[in-house]
Every structure is written in C-alpha cells, then in structure tokens.
GROMACS .gro file of C-alpha atoms in nm:
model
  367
    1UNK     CA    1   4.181  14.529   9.437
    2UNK     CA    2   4.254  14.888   9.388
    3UNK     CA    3   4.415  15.017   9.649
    4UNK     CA    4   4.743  15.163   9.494
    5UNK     CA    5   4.799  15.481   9.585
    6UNK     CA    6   4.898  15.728   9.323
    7UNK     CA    7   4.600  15.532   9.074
    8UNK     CA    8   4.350  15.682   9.331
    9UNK     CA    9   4.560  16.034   9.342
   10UNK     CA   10   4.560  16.076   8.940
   11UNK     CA   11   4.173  15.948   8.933
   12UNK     CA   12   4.247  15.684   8.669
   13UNK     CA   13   3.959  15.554   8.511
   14UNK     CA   14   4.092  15.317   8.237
   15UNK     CA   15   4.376  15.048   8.188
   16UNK     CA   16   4.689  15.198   8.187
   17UNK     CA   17   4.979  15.092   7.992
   18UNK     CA   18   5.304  15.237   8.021
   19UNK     CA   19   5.611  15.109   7.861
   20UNK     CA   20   5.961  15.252   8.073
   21UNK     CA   21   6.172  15.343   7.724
   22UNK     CA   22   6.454  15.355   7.960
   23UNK     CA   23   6.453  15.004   7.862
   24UNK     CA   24   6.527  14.948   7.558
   25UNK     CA   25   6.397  14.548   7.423
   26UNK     CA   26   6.698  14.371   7.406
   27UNK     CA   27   6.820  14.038   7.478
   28UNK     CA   28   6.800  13.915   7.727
   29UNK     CA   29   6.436  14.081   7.801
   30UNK     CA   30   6.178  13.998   8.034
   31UNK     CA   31   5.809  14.126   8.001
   32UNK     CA   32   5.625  14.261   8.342
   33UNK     CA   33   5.243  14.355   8.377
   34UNK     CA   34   5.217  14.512   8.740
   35UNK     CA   35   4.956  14.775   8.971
   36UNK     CA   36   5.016  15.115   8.854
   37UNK     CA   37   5.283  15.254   9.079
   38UNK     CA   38   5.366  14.978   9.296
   39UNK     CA   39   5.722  14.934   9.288
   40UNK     CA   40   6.044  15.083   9.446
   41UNK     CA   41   6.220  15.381   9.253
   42UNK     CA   42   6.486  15.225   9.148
   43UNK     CA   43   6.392  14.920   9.172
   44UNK     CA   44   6.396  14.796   8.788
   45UNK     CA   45   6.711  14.998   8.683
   46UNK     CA   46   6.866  14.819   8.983
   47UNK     CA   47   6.772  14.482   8.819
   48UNK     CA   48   6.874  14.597   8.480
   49UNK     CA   49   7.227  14.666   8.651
   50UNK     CA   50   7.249  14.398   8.833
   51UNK     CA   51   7.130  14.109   8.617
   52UNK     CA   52   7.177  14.263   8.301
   53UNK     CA   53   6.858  14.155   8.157
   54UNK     CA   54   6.610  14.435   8.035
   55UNK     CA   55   6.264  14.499   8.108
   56UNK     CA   56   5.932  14.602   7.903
   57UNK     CA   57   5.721  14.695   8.198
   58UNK     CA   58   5.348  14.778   8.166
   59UNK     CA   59   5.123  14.854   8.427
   60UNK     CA   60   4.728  14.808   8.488
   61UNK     CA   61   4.462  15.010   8.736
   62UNK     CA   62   4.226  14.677   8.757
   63UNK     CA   63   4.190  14.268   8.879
   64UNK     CA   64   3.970  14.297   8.591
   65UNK     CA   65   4.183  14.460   8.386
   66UNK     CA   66   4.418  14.221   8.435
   67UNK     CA   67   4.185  13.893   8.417
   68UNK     CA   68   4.063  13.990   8.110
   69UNK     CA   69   4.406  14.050   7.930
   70UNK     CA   70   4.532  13.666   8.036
   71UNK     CA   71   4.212  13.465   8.006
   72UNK     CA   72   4.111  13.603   7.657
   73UNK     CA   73   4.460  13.644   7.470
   74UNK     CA   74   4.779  13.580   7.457
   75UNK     CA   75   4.966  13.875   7.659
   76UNK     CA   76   5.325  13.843   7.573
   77UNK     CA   77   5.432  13.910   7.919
   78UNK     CA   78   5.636  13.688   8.125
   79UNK     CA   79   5.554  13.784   8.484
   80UNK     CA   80   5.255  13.944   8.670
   81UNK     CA   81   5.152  14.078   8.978
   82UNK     CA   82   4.825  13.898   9.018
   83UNK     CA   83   4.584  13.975   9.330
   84UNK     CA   84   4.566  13.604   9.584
   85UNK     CA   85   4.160  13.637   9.510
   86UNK     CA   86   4.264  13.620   9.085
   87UNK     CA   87   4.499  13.302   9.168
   88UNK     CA   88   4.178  12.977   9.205
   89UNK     CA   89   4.045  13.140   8.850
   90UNK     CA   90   4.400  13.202   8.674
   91UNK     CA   91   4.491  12.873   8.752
   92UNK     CA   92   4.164  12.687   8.689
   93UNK     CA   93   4.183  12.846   8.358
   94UNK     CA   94   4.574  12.706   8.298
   95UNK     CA   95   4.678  13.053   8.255
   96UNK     CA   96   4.980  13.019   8.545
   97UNK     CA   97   5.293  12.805   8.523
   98UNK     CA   98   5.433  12.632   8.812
   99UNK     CA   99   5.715  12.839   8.965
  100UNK     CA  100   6.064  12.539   8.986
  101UNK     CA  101   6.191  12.609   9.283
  102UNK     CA  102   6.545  12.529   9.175
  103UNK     CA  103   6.506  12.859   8.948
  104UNK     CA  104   6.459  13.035   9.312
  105UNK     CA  105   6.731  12.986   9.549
  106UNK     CA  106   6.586  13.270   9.718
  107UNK     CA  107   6.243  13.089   9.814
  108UNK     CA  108   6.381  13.069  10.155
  109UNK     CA  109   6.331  13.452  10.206
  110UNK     CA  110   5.939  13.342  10.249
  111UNK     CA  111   5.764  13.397  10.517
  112UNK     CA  112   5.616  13.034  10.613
  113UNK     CA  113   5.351  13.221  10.769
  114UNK     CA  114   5.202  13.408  10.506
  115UNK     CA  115   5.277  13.096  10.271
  116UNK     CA  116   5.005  12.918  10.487
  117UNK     CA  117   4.771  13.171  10.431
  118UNK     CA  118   4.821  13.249  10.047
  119UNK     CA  119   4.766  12.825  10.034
  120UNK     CA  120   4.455  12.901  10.081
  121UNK     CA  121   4.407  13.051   9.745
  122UNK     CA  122   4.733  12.859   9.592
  123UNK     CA  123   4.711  12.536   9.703
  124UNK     CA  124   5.044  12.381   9.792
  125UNK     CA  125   5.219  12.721   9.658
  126UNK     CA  126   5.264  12.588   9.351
  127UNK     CA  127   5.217  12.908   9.114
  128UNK     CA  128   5.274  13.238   9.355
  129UNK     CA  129   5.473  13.393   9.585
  130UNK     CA  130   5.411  13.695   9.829
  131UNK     CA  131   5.505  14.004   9.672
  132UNK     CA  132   5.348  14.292   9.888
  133UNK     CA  133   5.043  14.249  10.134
  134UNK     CA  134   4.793  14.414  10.339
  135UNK     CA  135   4.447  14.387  10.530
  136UNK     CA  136   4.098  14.586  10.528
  137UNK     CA  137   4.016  14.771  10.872
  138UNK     CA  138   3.914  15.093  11.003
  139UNK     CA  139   4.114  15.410  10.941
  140UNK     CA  140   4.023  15.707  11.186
  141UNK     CA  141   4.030  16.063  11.298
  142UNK     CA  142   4.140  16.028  11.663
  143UNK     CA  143   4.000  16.336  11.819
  144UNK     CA  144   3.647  16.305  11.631
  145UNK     CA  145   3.569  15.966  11.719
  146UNK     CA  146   3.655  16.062  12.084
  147UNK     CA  147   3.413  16.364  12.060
  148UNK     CA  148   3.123  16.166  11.962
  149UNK     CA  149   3.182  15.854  12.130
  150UNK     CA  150   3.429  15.937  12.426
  151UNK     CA  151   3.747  15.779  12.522
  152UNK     CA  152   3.609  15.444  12.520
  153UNK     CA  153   3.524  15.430  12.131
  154UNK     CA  154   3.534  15.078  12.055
  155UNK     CA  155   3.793  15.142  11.771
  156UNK     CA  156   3.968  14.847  11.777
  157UNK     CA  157   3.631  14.603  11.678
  158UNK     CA  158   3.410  14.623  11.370
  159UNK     CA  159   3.133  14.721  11.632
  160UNK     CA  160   3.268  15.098  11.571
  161UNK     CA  161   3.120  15.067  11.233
  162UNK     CA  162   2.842  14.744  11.242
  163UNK     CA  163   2.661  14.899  11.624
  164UNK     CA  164   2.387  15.105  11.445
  165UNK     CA  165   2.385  15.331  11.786
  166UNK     CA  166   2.777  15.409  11.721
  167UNK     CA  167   2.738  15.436  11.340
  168UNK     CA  168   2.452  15.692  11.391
  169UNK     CA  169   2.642  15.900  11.625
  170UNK     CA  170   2.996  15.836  11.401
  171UNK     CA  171   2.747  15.986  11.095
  172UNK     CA  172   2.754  16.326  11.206
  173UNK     CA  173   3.087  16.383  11.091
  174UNK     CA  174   3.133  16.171  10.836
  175UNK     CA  175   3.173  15.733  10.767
  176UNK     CA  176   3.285  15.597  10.429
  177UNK     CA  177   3.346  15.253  10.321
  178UNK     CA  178   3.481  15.061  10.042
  179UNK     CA  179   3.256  15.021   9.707
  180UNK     CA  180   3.349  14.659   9.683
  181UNK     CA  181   3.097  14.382   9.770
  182UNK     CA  182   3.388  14.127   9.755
  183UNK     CA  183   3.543  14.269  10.057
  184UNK     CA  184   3.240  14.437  10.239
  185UNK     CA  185   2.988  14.200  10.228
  186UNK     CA  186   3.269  13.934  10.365
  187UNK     CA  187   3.352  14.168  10.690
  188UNK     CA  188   2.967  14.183  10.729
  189UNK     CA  189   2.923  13.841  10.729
  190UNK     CA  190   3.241  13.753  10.980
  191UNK     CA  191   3.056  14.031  11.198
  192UNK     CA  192   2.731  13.814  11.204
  193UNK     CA  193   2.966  13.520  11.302
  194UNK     CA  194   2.888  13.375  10.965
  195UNK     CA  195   3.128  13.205  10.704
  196UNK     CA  196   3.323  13.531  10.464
  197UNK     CA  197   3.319  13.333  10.211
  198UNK     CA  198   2.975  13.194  10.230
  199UNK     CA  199   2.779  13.071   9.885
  200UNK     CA  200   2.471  13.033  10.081
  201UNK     CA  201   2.181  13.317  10.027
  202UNK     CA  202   2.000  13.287  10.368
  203UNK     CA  203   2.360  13.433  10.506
  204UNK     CA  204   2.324  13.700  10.279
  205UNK     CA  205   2.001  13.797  10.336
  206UNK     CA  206   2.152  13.838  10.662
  207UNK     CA  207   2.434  14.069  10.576
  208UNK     CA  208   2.173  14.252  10.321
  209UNK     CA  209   1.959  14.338  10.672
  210UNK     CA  210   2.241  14.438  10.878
  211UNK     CA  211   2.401  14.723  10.607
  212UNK     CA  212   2.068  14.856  10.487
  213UNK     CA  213   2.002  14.953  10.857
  214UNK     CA  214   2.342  15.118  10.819
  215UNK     CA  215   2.295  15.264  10.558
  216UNK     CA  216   2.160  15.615  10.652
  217UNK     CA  217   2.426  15.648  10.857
  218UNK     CA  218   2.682  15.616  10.562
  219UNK     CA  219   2.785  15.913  10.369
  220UNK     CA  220   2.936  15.712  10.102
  221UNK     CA  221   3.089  15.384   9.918
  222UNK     CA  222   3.384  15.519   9.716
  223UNK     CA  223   3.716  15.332   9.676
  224UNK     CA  224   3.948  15.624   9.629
  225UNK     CA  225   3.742  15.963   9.743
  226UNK     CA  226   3.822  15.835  10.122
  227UNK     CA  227   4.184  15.895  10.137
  228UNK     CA  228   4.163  16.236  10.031
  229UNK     CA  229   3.842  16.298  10.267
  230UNK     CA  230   4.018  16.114  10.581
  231UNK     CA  231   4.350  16.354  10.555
  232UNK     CA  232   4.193  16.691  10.540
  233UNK     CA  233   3.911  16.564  10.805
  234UNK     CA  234   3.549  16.573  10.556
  235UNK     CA  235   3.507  16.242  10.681
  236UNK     CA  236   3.592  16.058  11.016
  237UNK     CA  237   3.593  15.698  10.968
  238UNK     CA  238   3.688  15.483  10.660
  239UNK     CA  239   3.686  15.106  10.587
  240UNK     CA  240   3.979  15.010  10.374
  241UNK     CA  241   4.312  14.898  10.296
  242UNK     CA  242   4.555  14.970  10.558
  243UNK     CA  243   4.816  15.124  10.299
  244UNK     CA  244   4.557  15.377  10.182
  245UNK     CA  245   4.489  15.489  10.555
  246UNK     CA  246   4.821  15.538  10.615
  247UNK     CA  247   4.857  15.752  10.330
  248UNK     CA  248   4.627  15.946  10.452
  249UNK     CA  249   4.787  15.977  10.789
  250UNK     CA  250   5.114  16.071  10.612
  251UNK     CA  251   4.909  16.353  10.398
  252UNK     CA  252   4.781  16.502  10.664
  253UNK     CA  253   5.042  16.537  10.878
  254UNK     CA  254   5.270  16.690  10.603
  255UNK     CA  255   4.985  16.984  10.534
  256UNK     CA  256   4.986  17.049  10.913
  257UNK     CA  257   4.608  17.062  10.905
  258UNK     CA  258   4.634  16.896  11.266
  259UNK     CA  259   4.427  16.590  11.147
  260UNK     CA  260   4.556  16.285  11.379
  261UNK     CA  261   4.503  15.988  11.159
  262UNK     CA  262   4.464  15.595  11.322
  263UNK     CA  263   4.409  15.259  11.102
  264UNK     CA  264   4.291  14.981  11.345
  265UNK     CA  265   4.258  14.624  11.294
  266UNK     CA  266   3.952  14.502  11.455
  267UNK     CA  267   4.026  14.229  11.711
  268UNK     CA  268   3.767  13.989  11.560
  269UNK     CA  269   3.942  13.960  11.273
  270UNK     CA  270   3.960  14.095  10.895
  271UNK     CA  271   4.048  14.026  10.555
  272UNK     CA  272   4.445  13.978  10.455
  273UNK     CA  273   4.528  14.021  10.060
  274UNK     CA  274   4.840  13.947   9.878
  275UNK     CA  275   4.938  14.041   9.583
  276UNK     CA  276   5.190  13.788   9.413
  277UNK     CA  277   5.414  13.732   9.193
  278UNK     CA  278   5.339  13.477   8.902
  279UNK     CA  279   5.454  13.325   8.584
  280UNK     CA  280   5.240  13.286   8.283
  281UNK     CA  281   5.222  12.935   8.128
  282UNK     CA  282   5.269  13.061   7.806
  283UNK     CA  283   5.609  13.351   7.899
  284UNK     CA  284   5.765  13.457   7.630
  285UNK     CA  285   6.095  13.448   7.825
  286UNK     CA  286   6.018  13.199   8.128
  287UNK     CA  287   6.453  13.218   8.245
  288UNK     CA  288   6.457  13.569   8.269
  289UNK     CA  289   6.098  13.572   8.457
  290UNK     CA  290   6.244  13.344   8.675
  291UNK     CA  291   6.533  13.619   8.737
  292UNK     CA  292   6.293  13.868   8.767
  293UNK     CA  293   6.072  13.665   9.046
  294UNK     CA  294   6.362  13.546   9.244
  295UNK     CA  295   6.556  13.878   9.217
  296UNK     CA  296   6.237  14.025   9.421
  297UNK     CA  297   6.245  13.772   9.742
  298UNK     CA  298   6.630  13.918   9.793
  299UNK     CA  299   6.579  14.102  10.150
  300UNK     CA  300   6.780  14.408  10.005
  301UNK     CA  301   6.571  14.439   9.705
  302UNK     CA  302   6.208  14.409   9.863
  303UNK     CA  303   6.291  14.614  10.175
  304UNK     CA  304   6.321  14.951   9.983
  305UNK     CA  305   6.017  14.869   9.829
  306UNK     CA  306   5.794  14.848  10.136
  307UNK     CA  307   5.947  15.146  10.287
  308UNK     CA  308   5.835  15.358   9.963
  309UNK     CA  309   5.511  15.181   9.942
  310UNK     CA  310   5.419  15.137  10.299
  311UNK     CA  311   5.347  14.794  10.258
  312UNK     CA  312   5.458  14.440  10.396
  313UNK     CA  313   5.629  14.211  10.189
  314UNK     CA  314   5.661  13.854  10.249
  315UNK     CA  315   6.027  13.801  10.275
  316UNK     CA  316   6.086  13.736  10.641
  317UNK     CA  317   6.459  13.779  10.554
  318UNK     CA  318   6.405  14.142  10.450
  319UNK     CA  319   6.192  14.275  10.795
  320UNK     CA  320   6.521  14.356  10.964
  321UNK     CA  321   6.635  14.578  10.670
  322UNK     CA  322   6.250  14.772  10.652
  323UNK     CA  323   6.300  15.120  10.815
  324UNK     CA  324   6.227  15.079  11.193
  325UNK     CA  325   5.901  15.311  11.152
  326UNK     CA  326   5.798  15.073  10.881
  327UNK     CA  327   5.839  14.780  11.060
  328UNK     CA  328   5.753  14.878  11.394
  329UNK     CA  329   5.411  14.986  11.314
  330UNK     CA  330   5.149  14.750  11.384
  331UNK     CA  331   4.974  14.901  11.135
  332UNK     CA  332   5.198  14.756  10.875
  333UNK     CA  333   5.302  14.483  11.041
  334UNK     CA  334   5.034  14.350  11.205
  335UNK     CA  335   5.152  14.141  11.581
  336UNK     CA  336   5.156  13.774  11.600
  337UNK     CA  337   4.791  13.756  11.768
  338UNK     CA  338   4.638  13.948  11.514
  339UNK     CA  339   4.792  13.762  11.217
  340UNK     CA  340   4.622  13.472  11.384
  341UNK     CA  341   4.282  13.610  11.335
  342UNK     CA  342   4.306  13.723  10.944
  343UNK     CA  343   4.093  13.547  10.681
  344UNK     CA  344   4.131  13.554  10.279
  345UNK     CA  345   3.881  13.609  10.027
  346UNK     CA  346   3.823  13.343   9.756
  347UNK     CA  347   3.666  13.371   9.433
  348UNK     CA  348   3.264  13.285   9.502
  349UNK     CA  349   3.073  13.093   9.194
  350UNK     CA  350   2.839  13.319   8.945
  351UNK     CA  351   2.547  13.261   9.140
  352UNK     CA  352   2.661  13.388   9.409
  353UNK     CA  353   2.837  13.663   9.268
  354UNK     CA  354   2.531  13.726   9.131
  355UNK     CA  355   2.361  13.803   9.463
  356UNK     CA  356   2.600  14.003   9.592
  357UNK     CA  357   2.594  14.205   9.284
  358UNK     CA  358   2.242  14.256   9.368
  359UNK     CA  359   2.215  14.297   9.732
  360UNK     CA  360   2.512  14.557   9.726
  361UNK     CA  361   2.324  14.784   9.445
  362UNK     CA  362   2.036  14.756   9.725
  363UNK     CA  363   2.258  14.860   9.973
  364UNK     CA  364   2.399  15.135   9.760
  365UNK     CA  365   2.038  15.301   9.667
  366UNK     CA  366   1.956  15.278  10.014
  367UNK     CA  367   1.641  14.993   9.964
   0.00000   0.00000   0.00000
C-alpha cells in the first residue's frame, strides 16, 4: 500500500534500496527492509546509541516489491515492515518466524484493540506487531464542497462520493480516488451492504455497476497525483489514506494558498491498515531483530515517530507522549465509535483477484 509520503513527492517509480553508510556492518548488526521514508529522524542512530547494535537499513516503494524479494529468495534481512494484507500470504508461504514474546518485554505497550483487529490477518498474533496504522476515507476542500452541495454535504458518509446526484455535482471541481482495486472495490462493496472481502462474482458485478455509473463523474484514479491536486485546490475531493490527506492539509496551509483541507471517516465504516513489524524465518541475526522489534513498542521511541509521520502507532503506552495536535485529531486517532466500525482487507484467491483485475480496467476505460 503506497501511501508514504515523500515516495509520492519524489515520483518513485522503481524499488528503492538505500543502504544508511552511517552504519557501518559490524557486530552486532541487524538487517531492516522498510517503506521508503517511514521512520523518525533519529530514530535508528538513537537505536545504534542506545543498544549498540548497528543497522544495514534498506528501503522499498512496493507490497510487491517487497513480496517478491521474500517469497522468491533469500533476503538477508532480519526484520521487515510488512503491510497486515501481505501477512495470510507471508505466512502461508513460511516466510515469517514466530515473534517469542519473552524476547519482548515491551509487548505490553500494545494496544489490545488494534491486536484484535490485526488477528484478523495474523491469527492469534503470532508473527506481527502494530508498527504504524491508518484508514481510507474522504479528504476534502471545505469551502468547495459547501459551494456545490451546501452546508449539509453529507461529508461524513461514503454517500458524498457513491450518490451519483452528489458525485455529478462534486465533478465540477474536481473528485479523485485511489488506483487500487484492493481497497476501492472493498469500500464499494461495504457501500452496497455487501461483504469487503467478498470472493463471490455476482457481488462484483454489483460493485462493477455502481462505479461505472460514477465514472464520468471522476476526473481520475491516481495514487499519488491527489495529494498534490487536493493542497493547491485542482481537485476537491479525494479517496485515500488519511496520512496522505493530511499532508495535504499541512501543504496547503504552509503555501497560504487559503485551501481549507478536511479528511473524514465515513460513519458506515472503512478500511483500517497496519503496517507491522515482522521477523523473517530465515534472519540472519534473529537476537538483534528481536532488539530492533521490541526497541520500537518503547512509548518514547514510537511517539516521535508518529508525530513526524502523522500516523498512529499501536503502542497504547506511547499516546500520552504523541504531540497533543497529533493525538487529539480524530483524524489520526480515530474515536472509540468509529474504531468500532473499521474493517481489514484480506488477501482474495487468484480467481478473484482475477476479476477485480478486470472489472477495475473496465472501470478505468470508462466501459
């Protein structure tokens, strides 16, 4: 799931490996594949002070990227940042070891919460724990949607974006949405009151109907161009990740173009990713990954980390320490009642993946 922002910034097309020299291999070392820019600034020479083991850190723009490195070869890193969708294959495939929970005293950092949820994808919580998460909703240019639709724009459901008559009126100045028919075609489907994560092809015949009648109405399905678009006001709705909205809320109030940026998360629910942290069944240097993973549930570590990224993390322990505008935005961290209504995506089988291939090129090409 792309939705790190400097990779959209820099336009990165290809896998991107980037070694810090800072660290020089020596033992003890420890071997990390992670999103490009996705941790704090100081961060791993913190660790390298504090635990005195050093890192080789390398960093990837792609899930598939990062699929293909551990289920064709041998990688030669210890830890990963893996995506909660990547977990059912990565550990189907043997690729993950299970994380000892002696090796973590700081396991109790996790929020129970968001534990429940990742179990969904990680049954039991054997092989991941939260390292940053987010959810998919609608980001917003406040005083366009109220000039088309007036002050009673439905902006907090999916109906701002799935009522054709609202879409049509919203297409005037501009709707964009995601180029991803792993997370679209899900948030159509929970629209239509049917399953997100549904293998069977009637319900996507279903969601197929309902977005090619949107579809005029949509100026675009790009997974980066949006954040840009959103901030200087070229567009006025997005669907996305709520981290990339809020970048673009941040961007645009630091030109002073007078842009007033909004993410909502609809009330009938949406989509809640994780990215974790995980340890590869075949790590080079399994202690010091073990250092690595449990040095990143301390509160004081991970805290710093969401405040640069403008993402939750899921240490309960560390909320207190995120800046108060971090923490206190709904945005970021969504309120009890809406955590109750978020869903996860799971990993669909090839046939079905096969159809939504197919129905989102449709959908794309407008027929």
């Amino acid at each position: 799931m792309s939705r790190h922002r400097l990779y959209f910034n820099l336009g990165f097309g290809a896998s991107l490996a980037v070694s810090l020299s800072a660290f020089a291999v020596e033992a003890p070392t420890v071997h990390v594949y992670n999103w490009y820019d996705y941790i704090g600034p100081t961060t791993l020479q913190d660790f390298k002070r504090d635990t005195g083991i050093a890192l080789v850190y390398d960093t990837f723009d792609s899930a598939e990227v990062l699929e293909g490195k551990l289920l064709t070869s041998r990688s030669g890193y210890d830890v990963v940042v893996a995506s909660n969708f990547s977990l059912p294959t990565l550990i189907k495939a043997g690729a993950l070891a299970p994380l000892p929970r002696e090796q973590m005293p700081d396991f109790k950092n996790m929020d129970t919460d968001l534990l429940a949820k990742l179990a969904n994808n990680d049954p039991g919580n054997q092989y991941a724990v939260p390292y940053l998460w987010g959810t998919n909703g609608i980001g917003y240019n406040i005083d366009k949607v109220r000039a088309v639709l007036g002050d009673k724009a439905p902006v907090d459901s999916w109906d701002l974006v799935f009522k054709e008559e609202n879409l049509a009126k919203l297409g005037e100045c501009g709707v964009a949405m995601l180029d991803s028919p792993s997370e679209m075609l899900p948030v159509a489907l929970h629209y239509l009151g049917l399953p997100p994560n549904s293998t069977n092809p009637e319900d996507y015949k279903k969601a197929e109907a309902l977005l090619l009648k949107l579809r005029p109405h949509i100026a675009y399905f790009n997974s980066s161009k949006f954040i840009s678009d959103l901030s200087n006001g070229n567009i006025c709705v997005a669907v996305g990740w709520s981290g990339a909205m809020l970048e673009a809320k941040t961007t645009a109030e630091q030109a002073g173009n007078g842009v007033k940026i909004a993410y909502s998360l609809p009330k009938e629910g949406a989509p809640v990713w994780f990215d974790t942290l995980v340890l590869l069944k075949d790590a080079p240097h399994p202690e010091q990954g073990m250092a690595f993973i449990d040095y990143l549930m301390r509160p004081e570590v991970i805290a710093p980390v969401s405040d640069h990224l403008n993402y939750p993390n899921g240490n309960r322990s560390a909320t207190t320490l995120v800046a108060e505008a971090t923490r206190s935005n709904p945005a970021v961290y969504p309120p009890a009642e809406a955590m109750a209504t978020l869903f996860t995506l799971q990993p669909l089988p090839p046939a079905t993946e096969r159809v939504r291939t197919r129905i989102w090129s449709k959908v794309k090409n407008g027929q």
